[in-house]
Coordinates of C-alpha atoms in Angstrom, one line a residue:
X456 CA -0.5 17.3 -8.7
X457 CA 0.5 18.9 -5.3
X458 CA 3.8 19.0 -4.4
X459 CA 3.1 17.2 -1.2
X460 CA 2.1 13.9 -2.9
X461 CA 5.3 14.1 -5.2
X462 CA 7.4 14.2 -2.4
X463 CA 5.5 11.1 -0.6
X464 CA 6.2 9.3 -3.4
X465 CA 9.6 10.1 -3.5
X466 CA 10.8 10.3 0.2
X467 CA 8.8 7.0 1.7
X468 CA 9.7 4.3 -0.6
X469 CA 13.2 5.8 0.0
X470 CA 13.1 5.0 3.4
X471 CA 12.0 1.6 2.7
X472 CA 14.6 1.5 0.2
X473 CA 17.2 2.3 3.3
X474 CA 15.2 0.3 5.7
X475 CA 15.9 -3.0 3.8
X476 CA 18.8 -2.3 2.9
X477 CA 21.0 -1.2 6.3
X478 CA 17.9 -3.0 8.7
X479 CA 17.2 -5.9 7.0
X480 CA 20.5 -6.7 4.9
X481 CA 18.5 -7.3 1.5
X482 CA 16.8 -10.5 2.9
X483 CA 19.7 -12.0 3.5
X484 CA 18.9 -14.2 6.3
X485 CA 15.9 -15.9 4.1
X486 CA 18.0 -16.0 0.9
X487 CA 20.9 -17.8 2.6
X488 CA 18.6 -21.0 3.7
X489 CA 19.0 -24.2 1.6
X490 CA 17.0 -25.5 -0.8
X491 CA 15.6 -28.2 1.7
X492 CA 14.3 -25.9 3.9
X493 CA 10.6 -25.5 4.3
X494 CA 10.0 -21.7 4.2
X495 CA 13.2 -21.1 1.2
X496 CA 13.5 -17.8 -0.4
X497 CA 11.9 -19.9 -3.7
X498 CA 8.9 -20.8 -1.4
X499 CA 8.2 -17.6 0.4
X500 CA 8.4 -15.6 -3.1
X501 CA 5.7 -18.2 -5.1
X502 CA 3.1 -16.0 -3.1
X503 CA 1.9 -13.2 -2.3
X504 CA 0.1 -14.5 0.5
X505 CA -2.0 -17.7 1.1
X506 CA -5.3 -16.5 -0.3
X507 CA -3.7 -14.9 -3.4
X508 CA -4.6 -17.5 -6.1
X509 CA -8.2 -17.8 -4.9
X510 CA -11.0 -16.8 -6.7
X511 CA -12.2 -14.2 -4.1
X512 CA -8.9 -12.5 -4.6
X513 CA -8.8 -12.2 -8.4
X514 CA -12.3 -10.8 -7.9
X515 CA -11.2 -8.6 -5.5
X516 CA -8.1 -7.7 -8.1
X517 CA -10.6 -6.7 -10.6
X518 CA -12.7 -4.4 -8.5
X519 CA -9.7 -2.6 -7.3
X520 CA -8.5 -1.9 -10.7
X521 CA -12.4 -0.9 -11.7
X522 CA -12.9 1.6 -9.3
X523 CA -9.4 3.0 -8.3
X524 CA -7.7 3.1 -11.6
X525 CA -9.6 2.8 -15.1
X526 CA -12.9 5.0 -13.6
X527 CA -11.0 7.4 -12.2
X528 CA -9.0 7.4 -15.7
X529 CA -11.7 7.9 -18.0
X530 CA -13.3 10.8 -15.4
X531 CA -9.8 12.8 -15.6
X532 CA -10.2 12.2 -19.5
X533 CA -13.8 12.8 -20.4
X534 CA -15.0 14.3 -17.6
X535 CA -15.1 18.6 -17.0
X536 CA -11.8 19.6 -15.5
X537 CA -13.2 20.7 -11.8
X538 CA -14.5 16.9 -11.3
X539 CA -11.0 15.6 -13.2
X540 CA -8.9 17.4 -10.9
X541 CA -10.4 16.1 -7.7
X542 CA -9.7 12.7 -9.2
X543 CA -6.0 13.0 -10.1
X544 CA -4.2 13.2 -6.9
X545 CA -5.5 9.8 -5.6
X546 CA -5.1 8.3 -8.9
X547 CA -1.4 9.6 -9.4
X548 CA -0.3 8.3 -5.5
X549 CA -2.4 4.8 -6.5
X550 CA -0.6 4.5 -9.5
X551 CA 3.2 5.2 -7.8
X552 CA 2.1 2.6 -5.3
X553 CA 1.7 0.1 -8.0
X554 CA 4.6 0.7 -9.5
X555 CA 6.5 0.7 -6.3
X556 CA 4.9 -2.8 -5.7
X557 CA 5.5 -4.1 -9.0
X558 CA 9.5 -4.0 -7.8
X559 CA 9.4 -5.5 -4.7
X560 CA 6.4 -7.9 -4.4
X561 CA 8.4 -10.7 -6.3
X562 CA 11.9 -9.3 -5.7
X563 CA 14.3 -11.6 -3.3
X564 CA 16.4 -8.6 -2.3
X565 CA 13.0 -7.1 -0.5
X566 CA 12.5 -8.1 2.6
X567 CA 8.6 -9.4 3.3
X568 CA 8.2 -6.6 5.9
X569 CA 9.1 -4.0 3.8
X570 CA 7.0 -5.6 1.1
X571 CA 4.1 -5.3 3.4
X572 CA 4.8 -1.7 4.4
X573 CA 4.9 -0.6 0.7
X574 CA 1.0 -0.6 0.4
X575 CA 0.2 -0.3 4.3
X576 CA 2.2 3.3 4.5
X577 CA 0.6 3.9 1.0
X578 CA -3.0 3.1 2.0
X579 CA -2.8 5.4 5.1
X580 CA -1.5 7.9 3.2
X581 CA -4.4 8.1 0.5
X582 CA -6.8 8.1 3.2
X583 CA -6.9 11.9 3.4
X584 CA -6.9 12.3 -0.3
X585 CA -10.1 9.8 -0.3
X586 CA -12.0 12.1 2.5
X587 CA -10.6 15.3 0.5
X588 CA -11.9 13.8 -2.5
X589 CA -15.6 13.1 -1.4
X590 CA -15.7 16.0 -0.1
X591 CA -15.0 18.3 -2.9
X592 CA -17.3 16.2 -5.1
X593 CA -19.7 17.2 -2.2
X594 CA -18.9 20.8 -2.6
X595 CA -19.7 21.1 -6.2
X596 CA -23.0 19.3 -5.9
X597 CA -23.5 21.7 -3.6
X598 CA -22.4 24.9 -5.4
X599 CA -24.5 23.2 -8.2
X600 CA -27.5 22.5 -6.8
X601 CA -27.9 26.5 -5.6
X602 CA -28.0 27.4 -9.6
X603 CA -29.9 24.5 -10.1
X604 CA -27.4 23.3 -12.5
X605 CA -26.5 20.2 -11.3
X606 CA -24.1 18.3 -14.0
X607 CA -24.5 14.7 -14.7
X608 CA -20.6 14.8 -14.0
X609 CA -20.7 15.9 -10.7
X610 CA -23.2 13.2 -9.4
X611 CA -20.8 11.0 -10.9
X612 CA -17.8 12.3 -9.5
X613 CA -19.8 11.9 -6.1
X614 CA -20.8 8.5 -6.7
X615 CA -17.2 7.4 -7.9
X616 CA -15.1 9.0 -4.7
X617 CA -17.8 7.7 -2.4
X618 CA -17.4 4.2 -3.8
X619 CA -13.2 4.5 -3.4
X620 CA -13.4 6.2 -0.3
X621 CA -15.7 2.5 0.9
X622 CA -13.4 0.6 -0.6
X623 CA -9.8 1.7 -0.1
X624 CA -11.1 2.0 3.5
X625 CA -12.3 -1.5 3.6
X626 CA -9.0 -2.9 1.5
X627 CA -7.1 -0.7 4.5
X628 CA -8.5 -1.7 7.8
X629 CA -9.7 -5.5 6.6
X630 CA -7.7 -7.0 3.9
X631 CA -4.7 -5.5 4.3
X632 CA -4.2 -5.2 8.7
X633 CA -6.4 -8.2 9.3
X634 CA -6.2 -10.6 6.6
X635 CA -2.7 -10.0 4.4
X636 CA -0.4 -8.8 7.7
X637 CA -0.7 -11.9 10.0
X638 CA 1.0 -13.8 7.1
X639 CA 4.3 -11.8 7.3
X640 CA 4.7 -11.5 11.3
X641 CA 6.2 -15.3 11.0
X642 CA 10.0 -15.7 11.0
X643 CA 9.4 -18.2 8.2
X644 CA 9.2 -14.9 6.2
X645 CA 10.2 -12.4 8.5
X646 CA 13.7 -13.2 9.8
X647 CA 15.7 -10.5 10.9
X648 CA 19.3 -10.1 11.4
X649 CA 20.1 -9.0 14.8
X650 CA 20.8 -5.5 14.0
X651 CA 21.0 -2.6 16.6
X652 CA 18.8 0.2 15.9
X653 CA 19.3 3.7 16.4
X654 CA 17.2 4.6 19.9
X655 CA 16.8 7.5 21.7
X656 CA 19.6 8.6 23.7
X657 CA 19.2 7.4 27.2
X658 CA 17.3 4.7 26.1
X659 CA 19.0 1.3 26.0
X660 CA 17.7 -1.1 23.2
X661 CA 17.2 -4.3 25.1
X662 CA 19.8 -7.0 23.2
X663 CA 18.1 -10.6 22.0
X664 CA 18.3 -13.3 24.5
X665 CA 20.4 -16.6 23.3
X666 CA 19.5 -19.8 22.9
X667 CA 18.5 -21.7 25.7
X668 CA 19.8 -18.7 28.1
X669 CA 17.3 -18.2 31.0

């Protein structure tokens, strides 16, 4: 596994970590309303987002796990070790994001923003390891196919990065930025506490206007 994805998976959910905690004040702001209000810390965390007891979305559950992790588990196992070690540094970032999301997708100390920046940083960041992926399927095919020697594992390692590079590129730019995101722009879940950020010197952070100020 390079070094470069270990650190990823170190250093960025640290940030998050940081990020809710001196930004965002744990969620404070939604875990402080009463019971009787409509968007309650119980209500926000019974889902995941609107669509996420549909059928579509189990569906879509189960492909996910198909294609990004138990495939790509049984091709590092079984398959030879040149097509198992294109596979592994995808699966191993995939794998630390579901972990990461496993903690704070139902946790009321993690604020929905930073919930929804876990798999959006995440996603970008396996992009490349999709492309590099494909492409170094498509470089053994092609060292391969000049020996005429073309192994049934290769074409499969092909076939199984193309079909994650579609669909983790599909889950980036449409489920995730068009579909899941326009649920968690709304202060219902996405209250912030009126924090001043750290800006470039020079630069004055405009402050909030009050209440019925003009």
């Amino acid at each position: 596994i390079p070094m470069r994805d270990i650190l990823f998976c170190v250093l960025f959910p640290a940030y998050l970590l940081l990020a809710n905690h001196l930004r965002f004040g744990n969620n404070l702001l939604i875990r402080q309303r009463s019971k009787d209000h409509p968007h309650n810390i119980s209500v926000i965390m019974s889902k995941f987002f609107s669509g996420s007891d549909s059928k579509w979305f189990q569906n879509y559950i189960f492909i996910a796990a198909t294609c990004g992790l138990i495939l790509p588990l049984i091709t590092v196992i079984r398959a030879s070790e040149e097509v198992a070690m294109l596979a592994v540094p995808h699966l191993f970032v995939l794998w630390c994001q579901i972990i990461g999301e496993s903690v704070v997708m139902f946790n009321p100390f993690a604020y929905r923003f930073i919930t929804l920046l876990l798999p959006i940083g995440f996603s970008v960041y396996r992009m490349h390891l999709l492309v590099e992926w494909f492409f170094g399927s498509v470089s053994l095919i092609k060292v391969a196919s000049a020996t005429e020697n073309v192994s049934v594992w290769y074409t499969w390692g092909l076939a199984l990065s193309s079909l994650n590079l579609v669909f983790w590129t599909y889950n980036l730019l449409v489920t995730l930025l068009l579909r899941v995101t326009p649920e968690f722009l709304g202060d219902e879940k996405c209250e912030s506490p009126d924090v001043r950020v750290i800006s470039i010197p020079f630069i004055k952070e405009p402050k909030k206007e009050t209440a019925g100020k003009k």
